[in-house]
Amino acid sequence: MSPGVWLLVLLALPPTLAVEPLSMGLAIAAASALTGLLSYPRFYCGSLVECCEDRVLNATALQVDLEQKLFGQHLAKEVILKALKSFMSNQDPKKALTLSLHGWTGTGKNFISKIIAEHVYKQGLNSKFVHLFVSAMHFPHDDQIPKYKDQLQAWIRGNVTACPRSVFIFDEMDKLHPGLIDAIKPFLDYYDEIDGVSYRKAIFVFLSNAGGDLITKVALDFWKNGKQREELQLKDVESILSVGVFNNKNSGLWHSSLIDKNLIDFFVPFLPLEYRHVKKCVTVELQSRGFEVDEDIITKVADEMTYFPKEEKIYSDKGCKTVTSKVDLVIDL
């Protein structure tokens, strides 16, 4: 109700319900302030409901998050930061941003997808504009692929129509039936619109264990040649990775038109984690539980993990995935 309407209501009150001029002034001022707040989009969207909006990416905050929470992944940090910063600052992108994250389990793929979601929408994975698909859960039956394709297209079409800046995350791509992901090809292509809907502001993130062996081989060769892992550049891995998953029947991207038509913007390699990285994960886990950082405990937990290759024992075979349970084991001893 506008201040003017409030005034008319107050003046129409019977004498017994009349208010003092000061009280009336306060009432009108309060009504005016409330009206102004409710008509102000940022207040409404930030405090009352979650709105689809083109937020300005805080690149500094994203960089800090990546540096403090993701260990041993200099390539992923660099690619994600640059890609997201460039895409979010572009009000007229040519196509949807498409990232394909590859590496062994426990190396940080799910963790970084969570960070991406949180920096696009404050509620992160809980946002109604962020959509997570898990292959084994959402697409379990090979004999229902045509049905899944129709459902997937309808879901993406409906959500992007409602919010152009939608985020779609596909986990366990290596368990996805080959050919299913090609159903979303039109949404990733260089079209201004499809049936009146633009998909160019959407973000698609694929997570896969496929290609982990190829990434590990490149990293191990670097180590054997006396080079530091930080010397690895994206060009040393990306082409090998894209060809590898294209020819891998268990990648979810086997002979995919998304690769054939160059619609995946970046193949992001997640390197196998070393002993020193595992120790950092243990440190963060202890801090999150309120424990003091104890070097003896950190070492004991890191030593509980298993490493490969058999002789050199350089890389953790589960990354940091079982750190939580190992901390439980060591603390209870």
mmCIF file of C-alpha atoms in Angstrom:
data_model
loop_
_atom_site.group_PDB
_atom_site.id
_atom_site.type_symbol
_atom_site.label_atom_id
_atom_site.label_comp_id
_atom_site.label_asym_id
_atom_site.label_seq_id
_atom_site.Cartn_x
_atom_site.Cartn_y
_atom_site.Cartn_z
ATOM 1 C CA MET A 1 0.000 0.000 0.000
ATOM 2 C CA SER A 2 1.417 3.361 -1.004
ATOM 3 C CA PRO A 3 1.921 6.226 1.498
ATOM 4 C CA GLY A 4 -0.906 8.141 -0.182
ATOM 5 C CA VAL A 5 -3.346 5.295 0.345
ATOM 6 C CA TRP A 6 -2.227 4.947 3.978
ATOM 7 C CA LEU A 7 -2.982 8.643 4.484
ATOM 8 C CA LEU A 8 -6.490 8.302 3.033
ATOM 9 C CA VAL A 9 -7.180 5.325 5.302
ATOM 10 C CA LEU A 10 -5.993 7.181 8.385
ATOM 11 C CA LEU A 11 -8.026 10.313 7.559
ATOM 12 C CA ALA A 12 -11.113 8.165 7.085
ATOM 13 C CA LEU A 13 -10.868 6.691 10.582
ATOM 14 C CA PRO A 14 -13.599 7.698 13.057
ATOM 15 C CA PRO A 15 -12.589 10.277 15.702
ATOM 16 C CA THR A 16 -12.289 7.645 18.401
ATOM 17 C CA LEU A 17 -9.582 5.945 16.358
ATOM 18 C CA ALA A 18 -7.790 9.106 15.366
ATOM 19 C CA VAL A 19 -4.055 9.245 15.971
ATOM 20 C CA GLU A 20 -1.768 12.047 16.926
ATOM 21 C CA PRO A 21 -0.022 13.906 14.065
ATOM 22 C CA LEU A 22 3.331 12.536 15.174
ATOM 23 C CA SER A 23 2.052 8.945 15.166
ATOM 24 C CA MET A 24 0.461 9.504 11.775
ATOM 25 C CA GLY A 25 3.725 10.867 10.421
ATOM 26 C CA LEU A 26 5.604 7.847 11.718
ATOM 27 C CA ALA A 27 3.072 5.488 10.179
ATOM 28 C CA ILE A 28 3.331 7.176 6.798
ATOM 29 C CA ALA A 29 7.131 7.184 6.996
ATOM 30 C CA ALA A 30 7.173 3.499 7.876
ATOM 31 C CA ALA A 31 4.818 2.666 5.034
ATOM 32 C CA SER A 32 6.929 4.707 2.651
ATOM 33 C CA ALA A 33 10.125 2.961 3.762
ATOM 34 C CA LEU A 34 8.524 -0.487 3.442
ATOM 35 C CA THR A 35 7.186 0.328 0.003
ATOM 36 C CA GLY A 36 10.603 1.491 -1.110
ATOM 37 C CA LEU A 37 12.341 -1.615 0.215
ATOM 38 C CA LEU A 38 9.894 -4.026 -1.376
ATOM 39 C CA SER A 39 10.204 -2.274 -4.711
ATOM 40 C CA TYR A 40 13.988 -2.457 -4.610
ATOM 41 C CA PRO A 41 15.081 -5.627 -6.499
ATOM 42 C CA ARG A 42 18.303 -6.242 -4.596
ATOM 43 C CA PHE A 43 16.556 -6.171 -1.213
ATOM 44 C CA TYR A 44 13.775 -8.418 -2.448
ATOM 45 C CA CYS A 45 16.095 -10.929 -4.127
ATOM 46 C CA GLY A 46 18.765 -10.944 -1.471
ATOM 47 C CA SER A 47 16.591 -11.046 1.638
ATOM 48 C CA LEU A 48 13.235 -12.516 0.712
ATOM 49 C CA VAL A 49 13.663 -14.922 -2.192
ATOM 50 C CA GLU A 50 16.409 -16.233 -4.438
ATOM 51 C CA CYS A 51 16.286 -14.585 -7.838
ATOM 52 C CA CYS A 52 17.885 -15.421 -11.146
ATOM 53 C CA GLU A 53 20.245 -12.543 -11.801
ATOM 54 C CA ASP A 54 23.492 -11.753 -13.556
ATOM 55 C CA ARG A 55 25.701 -11.373 -10.528
ATOM 56 C CA VAL A 56 29.110 -9.791 -10.902
ATOM 57 C CA LEU A 57 31.653 -12.506 -10.223
ATOM 58 C CA ASN A 58 34.010 -11.680 -7.370
ATOM 59 C CA ALA A 59 37.143 -13.045 -9.048
ATOM 60 C CA THR A 60 39.315 -12.262 -6.027
ATOM 61 C CA ALA A 61 37.046 -14.267 -3.707
ATOM 62 C CA LEU A 62 37.003 -17.143 -6.190
ATOM 63 C CA GLN A 63 40.793 -17.124 -6.400
ATOM 64 C CA VAL A 64 41.115 -17.137 -2.606
ATOM 65 C CA ASP A 65 38.693 -20.070 -2.350
ATOM 66 C CA LEU A 66 40.641 -22.044 -4.946
ATOM 67 C CA GLU A 67 43.973 -21.312 -3.292
ATOM 68 C CA GLN A 68 42.844 -22.167 0.227
ATOM 69 C CA LYS A 69 40.622 -25.167 -0.457
ATOM 70 C CA LEU A 70 41.990 -26.984 -3.512
ATOM 71 C CA PHE A 71 45.410 -28.622 -3.285
ATOM 72 C CA GLY A 72 47.792 -29.809 -5.983
ATOM 73 C CA GLN A 73 45.673 -28.628 -8.911
ATOM 74 C CA HIS A 74 47.426 -25.619 -10.423
ATOM 75 C CA LEU A 75 45.997 -26.304 -13.883
ATOM 76 C CA ALA A 76 42.406 -26.596 -12.673
ATOM 77 C CA LYS A 77 42.732 -23.420 -10.593
ATOM 78 C CA GLU A 78 44.077 -21.427 -13.525
ATOM 79 C CA VAL A 79 41.542 -22.668 -16.059
ATOM 80 C CA ILE A 80 38.476 -22.379 -13.812
ATOM 81 C CA LEU A 81 39.382 -18.880 -12.625
ATOM 82 C CA LYS A 82 40.037 -17.507 -16.119
ATOM 83 C CA ALA A 83 37.093 -19.273 -17.760
ATOM 84 C CA LEU A 84 34.517 -18.253 -15.156
ATOM 85 C CA LYS A 85 35.821 -14.697 -14.876
ATOM 86 C CA SER A 86 35.714 -14.154 -18.633
ATOM 87 C CA PHE A 87 32.329 -15.807 -19.114
ATOM 88 C CA MET A 88 30.542 -14.091 -16.232
ATOM 89 C CA SER A 89 31.778 -10.662 -17.280
ATOM 90 C CA ASN A 90 30.506 -11.117 -20.846
ATOM 91 C CA GLN A 91 26.889 -9.995 -21.204
ATOM 92 C CA ASP A 92 26.685 -11.419 -24.722
ATOM 93 C CA PRO A 93 28.595 -14.731 -24.848
ATOM 94 C CA LYS A 94 28.587 -16.644 -28.125
ATOM 95 C CA LYS A 95 27.741 -19.946 -26.475
ATOM 96 C CA ALA A 96 27.187 -21.620 -23.116
ATOM 97 C CA LEU A 97 30.299 -22.226 -21.019
ATOM 98 C CA THR A 98 31.138 -25.933 -21.068
ATOM 99 C CA LEU A 99 33.798 -27.458 -18.818
ATOM 100 C CA SER A 100 34.787 -31.130 -18.733
ATOM 101 C CA LEU A 101 36.645 -32.080 -15.536
ATOM 102 C CA HIS A 102 38.703 -35.280 -15.556
ATOM 103 C CA GLY A 103 40.843 -37.168 -13.047
ATOM 104 C CA TRP A 104 40.962 -39.941 -10.499
ATOM 105 C CA THR A 105 38.558 -40.005 -7.586
ATOM 106 C CA GLY A 106 39.383 -37.743 -4.647
ATOM 107 C CA THR A 107 41.359 -35.187 -6.646
ATOM 108 C CA GLY A 108 38.833 -32.342 -6.254
ATOM 109 C CA LYS A 109 36.406 -32.454 -9.198
ATOM 110 C CA ASN A 110 33.229 -32.475 -7.086
ATOM 111 C CA PHE A 111 34.741 -29.972 -4.715
ATOM 112 C CA ILE A 112 35.521 -27.485 -7.466
ATOM 113 C CA SER A 113 32.042 -27.869 -8.992
ATOM 114 C CA LYS A 114 30.682 -26.921 -5.566
ATOM 115 C CA ILE A 115 32.929 -23.834 -5.526
ATOM 116 C CA ILE A 116 31.764 -22.866 -9.026
ATOM 117 C CA ALA A 117 28.113 -23.143 -7.972
ATOM 118 C CA GLU A 118 28.710 -21.034 -4.846
ATOM 119 C CA HIS A 119 30.322 -18.242 -6.832
ATOM 120 C CA VAL A 120 27.517 -18.096 -9.386
ATOM 121 C CA TYR A 121 24.737 -18.346 -6.784
ATOM 122 C CA LYS A 122 25.090 -17.753 -3.048
ATOM 123 C CA GLN A 123 23.155 -20.909 -2.182
ATOM 124 C CA GLY A 124 25.504 -22.983 -4.292
ATOM 125 C CA LEU A 125 24.346 -26.547 -4.913
ATOM 126 C CA ASN A 126 21.175 -25.766 -2.929
ATOM 127 C CA SER A 127 20.196 -23.025 -5.365
ATOM 128 C CA LYS A 128 17.109 -23.675 -7.453
ATOM 129 C CA PHE A 129 19.131 -22.455 -10.436
ATOM 130 C CA VAL A 130 21.871 -25.072 -10.018
ATOM 131 C CA HIS A 131 20.991 -28.572 -11.226
ATOM 132 C CA LEU A 132 22.999 -31.696 -10.394
ATOM 133 C CA PHE A 133 22.616 -34.906 -12.391
ATOM 134 C CA VAL A 134 24.188 -38.135 -11.116
ATOM 135 C CA SER A 135 24.367 -40.770 -13.855
ATOM 136 C CA ALA A 136 23.677 -43.838 -11.723
ATOM 137 C CA MET A 137 20.704 -42.119 -10.065
ATOM 138 C CA HIS A 138 19.086 -40.145 -12.875
ATOM 139 C CA PHE A 139 19.915 -42.314 -15.903
ATOM 140 C CA PRO A 140 20.226 -45.889 -14.555
ATOM 141 C CA HIS A 141 18.635 -47.993 -17.337
ATOM 142 C CA ASP A 142 20.258 -48.441 -20.741
ATOM 143 C CA ASP A 143 16.949 -49.440 -22.334
ATOM 144 C CA GLN A 144 15.388 -46.055 -21.530
ATOM 145 C CA ILE A 145 17.890 -43.796 -23.287
ATOM 146 C CA PRO A 146 15.313 -42.224 -25.698
ATOM 147 C CA LYS A 147 13.130 -41.356 -22.703
ATOM 148 C CA TYR A 148 16.090 -39.879 -20.803
ATOM 149 C CA LYS A 149 17.052 -37.749 -23.798
ATOM 150 C CA ASP A 150 13.562 -36.257 -24.021
ATOM 151 C CA GLN A 151 13.416 -35.642 -20.275
ATOM 152 C CA LEU A 152 16.871 -34.060 -20.225
ATOM 153 C CA GLN A 153 16.077 -31.701 -23.081
ATOM 154 C CA ALA A 154 12.773 -30.715 -21.492
ATOM 155 C CA TRP A 155 14.431 -30.106 -18.109
ATOM 156 C CA ILE A 156 17.164 -27.897 -19.542
ATOM 157 C CA ARG A 157 14.757 -26.039 -21.830
ATOM 158 C CA GLY A 158 12.353 -25.314 -18.980
ATOM 159 C CA ASN A 159 15.002 -24.185 -16.507
ATOM 160 C CA VAL A 160 16.921 -21.981 -18.932
ATOM 161 C CA THR A 161 13.634 -20.402 -20.029
ATOM 162 C CA ALA A 162 13.035 -19.535 -16.371
ATOM 163 C CA CYS A 163 16.655 -18.519 -15.717
ATOM 164 C CA PRO A 164 19.184 -17.950 -18.524
ATOM 165 C CA ARG A 165 22.087 -18.112 -16.032
ATOM 166 C CA SER A 166 21.344 -21.714 -15.035
ATOM 167 C CA VAL A 167 24.108 -24.128 -14.005
ATOM 168 C CA PHE A 168 23.984 -27.830 -14.924
ATOM 169 C CA ILE A 169 26.435 -30.304 -13.372
ATOM 170 C CA PHE A 170 26.724 -33.870 -14.669
ATOM 171 C CA ASP A 171 28.513 -36.182 -12.233
ATOM 172 C CA GLU A 172 29.811 -39.685 -13.037
ATOM 173 C CA MET A 173 30.038 -39.016 -16.753
ATOM 174 C CA ASP A 174 32.090 -42.198 -17.079
ATOM 175 C CA LYS A 175 28.961 -44.145 -16.042
ATOM 176 C CA LEU A 176 26.714 -42.350 -18.532
ATOM 177 C CA HIS A 177 25.409 -44.316 -21.499
ATOM 178 C CA PRO A 178 27.365 -43.336 -24.661
ATOM 179 C CA GLY A 179 25.325 -41.012 -26.820
ATOM 180 C CA LEU A 180 22.980 -39.743 -24.100
ATOM 181 C CA ILE A 181 24.885 -36.509 -23.519
ATOM 182 C CA ASP A 182 24.607 -35.657 -27.232
ATOM 183 C CA ALA A 183 20.955 -34.843 -26.543
ATOM 184 C CA ILE A 184 22.079 -31.496 -25.118
ATOM 185 C CA LYS A 185 24.295 -30.579 -28.106
ATOM 186 C CA PRO A 186 21.904 -27.871 -29.425
ATOM 187 C CA PHE A 187 22.072 -26.073 -26.084
ATOM 188 C CA LEU A 188 25.877 -25.915 -26.191
ATOM 189 C CA ASP A 189 26.152 -24.811 -29.825
ATOM 190 C CA TYR A 190 26.573 -21.340 -31.333
ATOM 191 C CA TYR A 191 22.871 -20.529 -31.747
ATOM 192 C CA ASP A 192 21.459 -17.143 -30.806
ATOM 193 C CA GLU A 193 18.174 -18.799 -29.889
ATOM 194 C CA ILE A 194 16.370 -22.122 -30.214
ATOM 195 C CA ASP A 195 12.586 -21.810 -30.366
ATOM 196 C CA GLY A 196 12.849 -18.351 -28.812
ATOM 197 C CA VAL A 197 15.161 -19.393 -25.962
ATOM 198 C CA SER A 198 18.831 -18.402 -25.641
ATOM 199 C CA TYR A 199 21.147 -20.860 -23.877
ATOM 200 C CA ARG A 200 24.297 -18.765 -24.244
ATOM 201 C CA LYS A 201 24.465 -17.685 -20.576
ATOM 202 C CA ALA A 202 24.098 -21.193 -19.147
ATOM 203 C CA ILE A 203 26.992 -23.140 -17.610
ATOM 204 C CA PHE A 204 27.541 -26.883 -18.113
ATOM 205 C CA VAL A 205 30.062 -28.855 -16.038
ATOM 206 C CA PHE A 206 30.925 -32.511 -16.674
ATOM 207 C CA LEU A 207 32.723 -34.593 -14.024
ATOM 208 C CA SER A 208 34.444 -37.826 -14.981
ATOM 209 C CA ASN A 209 37.042 -40.325 -13.781
ATOM 210 C CA ALA A 210 37.701 -41.146 -17.434
ATOM 211 C CA GLY A 211 41.097 -39.960 -18.590
ATOM 212 C CA GLY A 212 42.578 -40.284 -15.122
ATOM 213 C CA ASP A 213 45.092 -42.847 -16.356
ATOM 214 C CA LEU A 214 46.213 -40.563 -19.183
ATOM 215 C CA ILE A 215 46.648 -37.622 -16.814
ATOM 216 C CA THR A 216 48.601 -39.770 -14.369
ATOM 217 C CA LYS A 217 50.924 -40.990 -17.128
ATOM 218 C CA VAL A 218 51.732 -37.417 -18.180
ATOM 219 C CA ALA A 219 52.350 -36.398 -14.561
ATOM 220 C CA LEU A 220 54.498 -39.464 -13.882
ATOM 221 C CA ASP A 221 56.583 -38.850 -17.026
ATOM 222 C CA PHE A 222 57.199 -35.308 -15.834
ATOM 223 C CA TRP A 223 58.345 -36.642 -12.465
ATOM 224 C CA LYS A 224 60.642 -39.232 -14.052
ATOM 225 C CA ASN A 225 62.209 -36.502 -16.183
ATOM 226 C CA GLY A 226 63.011 -34.498 -13.068
ATOM 227 C CA LYS A 227 60.375 -31.818 -13.695
ATOM 228 C CA GLN A 228 58.064 -30.309 -11.107
ATOM 229 C CA ARG A 229 54.337 -30.946 -11.530
ATOM 230 C CA GLU A 230 53.817 -27.164 -11.476
ATOM 231 C CA GLU A 231 55.696 -27.014 -14.783
ATOM 232 C CA LEU A 232 52.875 -28.915 -16.454
ATOM 233 C CA GLN A 233 50.824 -26.724 -18.778
ATOM 234 C CA LEU A 234 47.308 -27.270 -20.086
ATOM 235 C CA LYS A 235 48.640 -27.856 -23.605
ATOM 236 C CA ASP A 236 50.663 -30.813 -22.285
ATOM 237 C CA VAL A 237 47.492 -32.645 -21.271
ATOM 238 C CA GLU A 238 44.364 -31.227 -22.929
ATOM 239 C CA SER A 239 44.742 -32.648 -26.437
ATOM 240 C CA ILE A 240 45.733 -36.095 -25.108
ATOM 241 C CA LEU A 241 42.754 -35.980 -22.753
ATOM 242 C CA SER A 242 40.166 -34.960 -25.347
ATOM 243 C CA VAL A 243 41.271 -37.657 -27.796
ATOM 244 C CA GLY A 244 41.435 -40.229 -25.022
ATOM 245 C CA VAL A 245 37.883 -39.699 -23.734
ATOM 246 C CA PHE A 246 36.531 -39.452 -27.296
ATOM 247 C CA ASN A 247 37.860 -42.959 -27.978
ATOM 248 C CA ASN A 248 36.934 -44.399 -24.566
ATOM 249 C CA LYS A 249 33.593 -46.233 -24.503
ATOM 250 C CA ASN A 250 33.422 -45.746 -20.732
ATOM 251 C CA SER A 251 33.871 -41.981 -20.768
ATOM 252 C CA GLY A 252 30.296 -40.867 -21.474
ATOM 253 C CA LEU A 253 31.809 -38.786 -24.289
ATOM 254 C CA TRP A 254 32.646 -41.725 -26.552
ATOM 255 C CA HIS A 255 32.421 -40.489 -30.147
ATOM 256 C CA SER A 256 30.407 -37.567 -28.813
ATOM 257 C CA SER A 257 29.417 -34.746 -31.131
ATOM 258 C CA LEU A 258 30.248 -32.366 -28.281
ATOM 259 C CA ILE A 259 33.925 -33.160 -28.867
ATOM 260 C CA ASP A 260 33.654 -33.668 -32.613
ATOM 261 C CA LYS A 261 32.085 -30.205 -33.008
ATOM 262 C CA ASN A 262 34.465 -28.576 -30.493
ATOM 263 C CA LEU A 263 31.649 -27.543 -28.149
ATOM 264 C CA ILE A 264 33.543 -28.308 -24.921
ATOM 265 C CA ASP A 265 35.472 -25.164 -24.084
ATOM 266 C CA PHE A 266 38.013 -26.710 -21.713
ATOM 267 C CA PHE A 267 39.106 -30.214 -20.791
ATOM 268 C CA VAL A 268 40.354 -29.650 -17.261
ATOM 269 C CA PRO A 269 42.841 -32.228 -15.931
ATOM 270 C CA PHE A 270 42.976 -33.027 -12.214
ATOM 271 C CA LEU A 271 46.408 -34.371 -11.355
ATOM 272 C CA PRO A 272 46.931 -37.275 -8.938
ATOM 273 C CA LEU A 273 47.659 -36.013 -5.422
ATOM 274 C CA GLU A 274 51.012 -36.510 -3.733
ATOM 275 C CA TYR A 275 51.788 -37.205 -0.072
ATOM 276 C CA ARG A 276 52.277 -33.482 0.635
ATOM 277 C CA HIS A 277 48.834 -32.673 -0.744
ATOM 278 C CA VAL A 278 47.220 -35.382 1.375
ATOM 279 C CA LYS A 279 48.789 -33.797 4.458
ATOM 280 C CA LYS A 280 47.183 -30.474 3.553
ATOM 281 C CA CYS A 281 43.810 -32.186 3.268
ATOM 282 C CA VAL A 282 44.317 -33.716 6.708
ATOM 283 C CA THR A 283 45.204 -30.305 8.146
ATOM 284 C CA VAL A 284 41.997 -28.765 6.798
ATOM 285 C CA GLU A 285 39.942 -31.685 8.132
ATOM 286 C CA LEU A 286 41.413 -31.291 11.617
ATOM 287 C CA GLN A 287 40.785 -27.539 11.575
ATOM 288 C CA SER A 288 37.186 -28.033 10.452
ATOM 289 C CA ARG A 289 36.638 -30.225 13.538
ATOM 290 C CA GLY A 290 38.165 -27.673 15.874
ATOM 291 C CA PHE A 291 41.333 -29.691 16.596
ATOM 292 C CA GLU A 292 44.747 -28.132 16.906
ATOM 293 C CA VAL A 293 47.055 -28.763 13.975
ATOM 294 C CA ASP A 294 49.187 -31.654 15.223
ATOM 295 C CA GLU A 295 51.985 -32.703 12.881
ATOM 296 C CA ASP A 296 52.138 -36.200 14.383
ATOM 297 C CA ILE A 297 48.452 -36.814 13.712
ATOM 298 C CA ILE A 298 48.739 -35.348 10.217
ATOM 299 C CA THR A 299 51.626 -37.685 9.416
ATOM 300 C CA LYS A 300 49.851 -40.718 10.875
ATOM 301 C CA VAL A 301 46.738 -40.058 8.795
ATOM 302 C CA ALA A 302 48.751 -39.469 5.622
ATOM 303 C CA ASP A 303 50.661 -42.692 6.237
ATOM 304 C CA GLU A 304 47.377 -44.611 6.505
ATOM 305 C CA MET A 305 46.657 -43.815 2.850
ATOM 306 C CA THR A 306 47.892 -46.054 0.024
ATOM 307 C CA TYR A 307 50.068 -44.801 -2.811
ATOM 308 C CA PHE A 308 51.132 -45.799 -6.332
ATOM 309 C CA PRO A 309 53.072 -46.765 -8.460
ATOM 310 C CA LYS A 310 54.007 -49.794 -6.383
ATOM 311 C CA GLU A 311 57.716 -48.999 -6.263
ATOM 312 C CA GLU A 312 57.797 -45.193 -6.185
ATOM 313 C CA LYS A 313 54.589 -44.660 -4.142
ATOM 314 C CA ILE A 314 54.213 -41.072 -5.308
ATOM 315 C CA TYR A 315 50.466 -40.615 -5.699
ATOM 316 C CA SER A 316 47.544 -41.333 -3.380
ATOM 317 C CA ASP A 317 45.296 -43.858 -5.129
ATOM 318 C CA LYS A 318 42.162 -42.308 -3.593
ATOM 319 C CA GLY A 319 43.337 -38.717 -3.523
ATOM 320 C CA CYS A 320 41.888 -37.114 -0.389
ATOM 321 C CA LYS A 321 38.575 -38.945 -0.580
ATOM 322 C CA THR A 322 39.085 -41.171 2.487
ATOM 323 C CA VAL A 323 40.847 -38.575 4.640
ATOM 324 C CA THR A 324 37.773 -38.082 6.853
ATOM 325 C CA SER A 325 37.514 -41.767 7.764
ATOM 326 C CA LYS A 326 41.286 -42.036 8.276
ATOM 327 C CA VAL A 327 41.182 -39.078 10.674
ATOM 328 C CA ASP A 328 38.428 -40.878 12.622
ATOM 329 C CA LEU A 329 40.617 -43.959 12.810
ATOM 330 C CA VAL A 330 43.757 -42.176 14.004
ATOM 331 C CA ILE A 331 41.991 -39.935 16.530
ATOM 332 C CA ASP A 332 40.222 -42.927 18.101
ATOM 333 C CA LEU A 333 43.474 -44.856 18.515
#
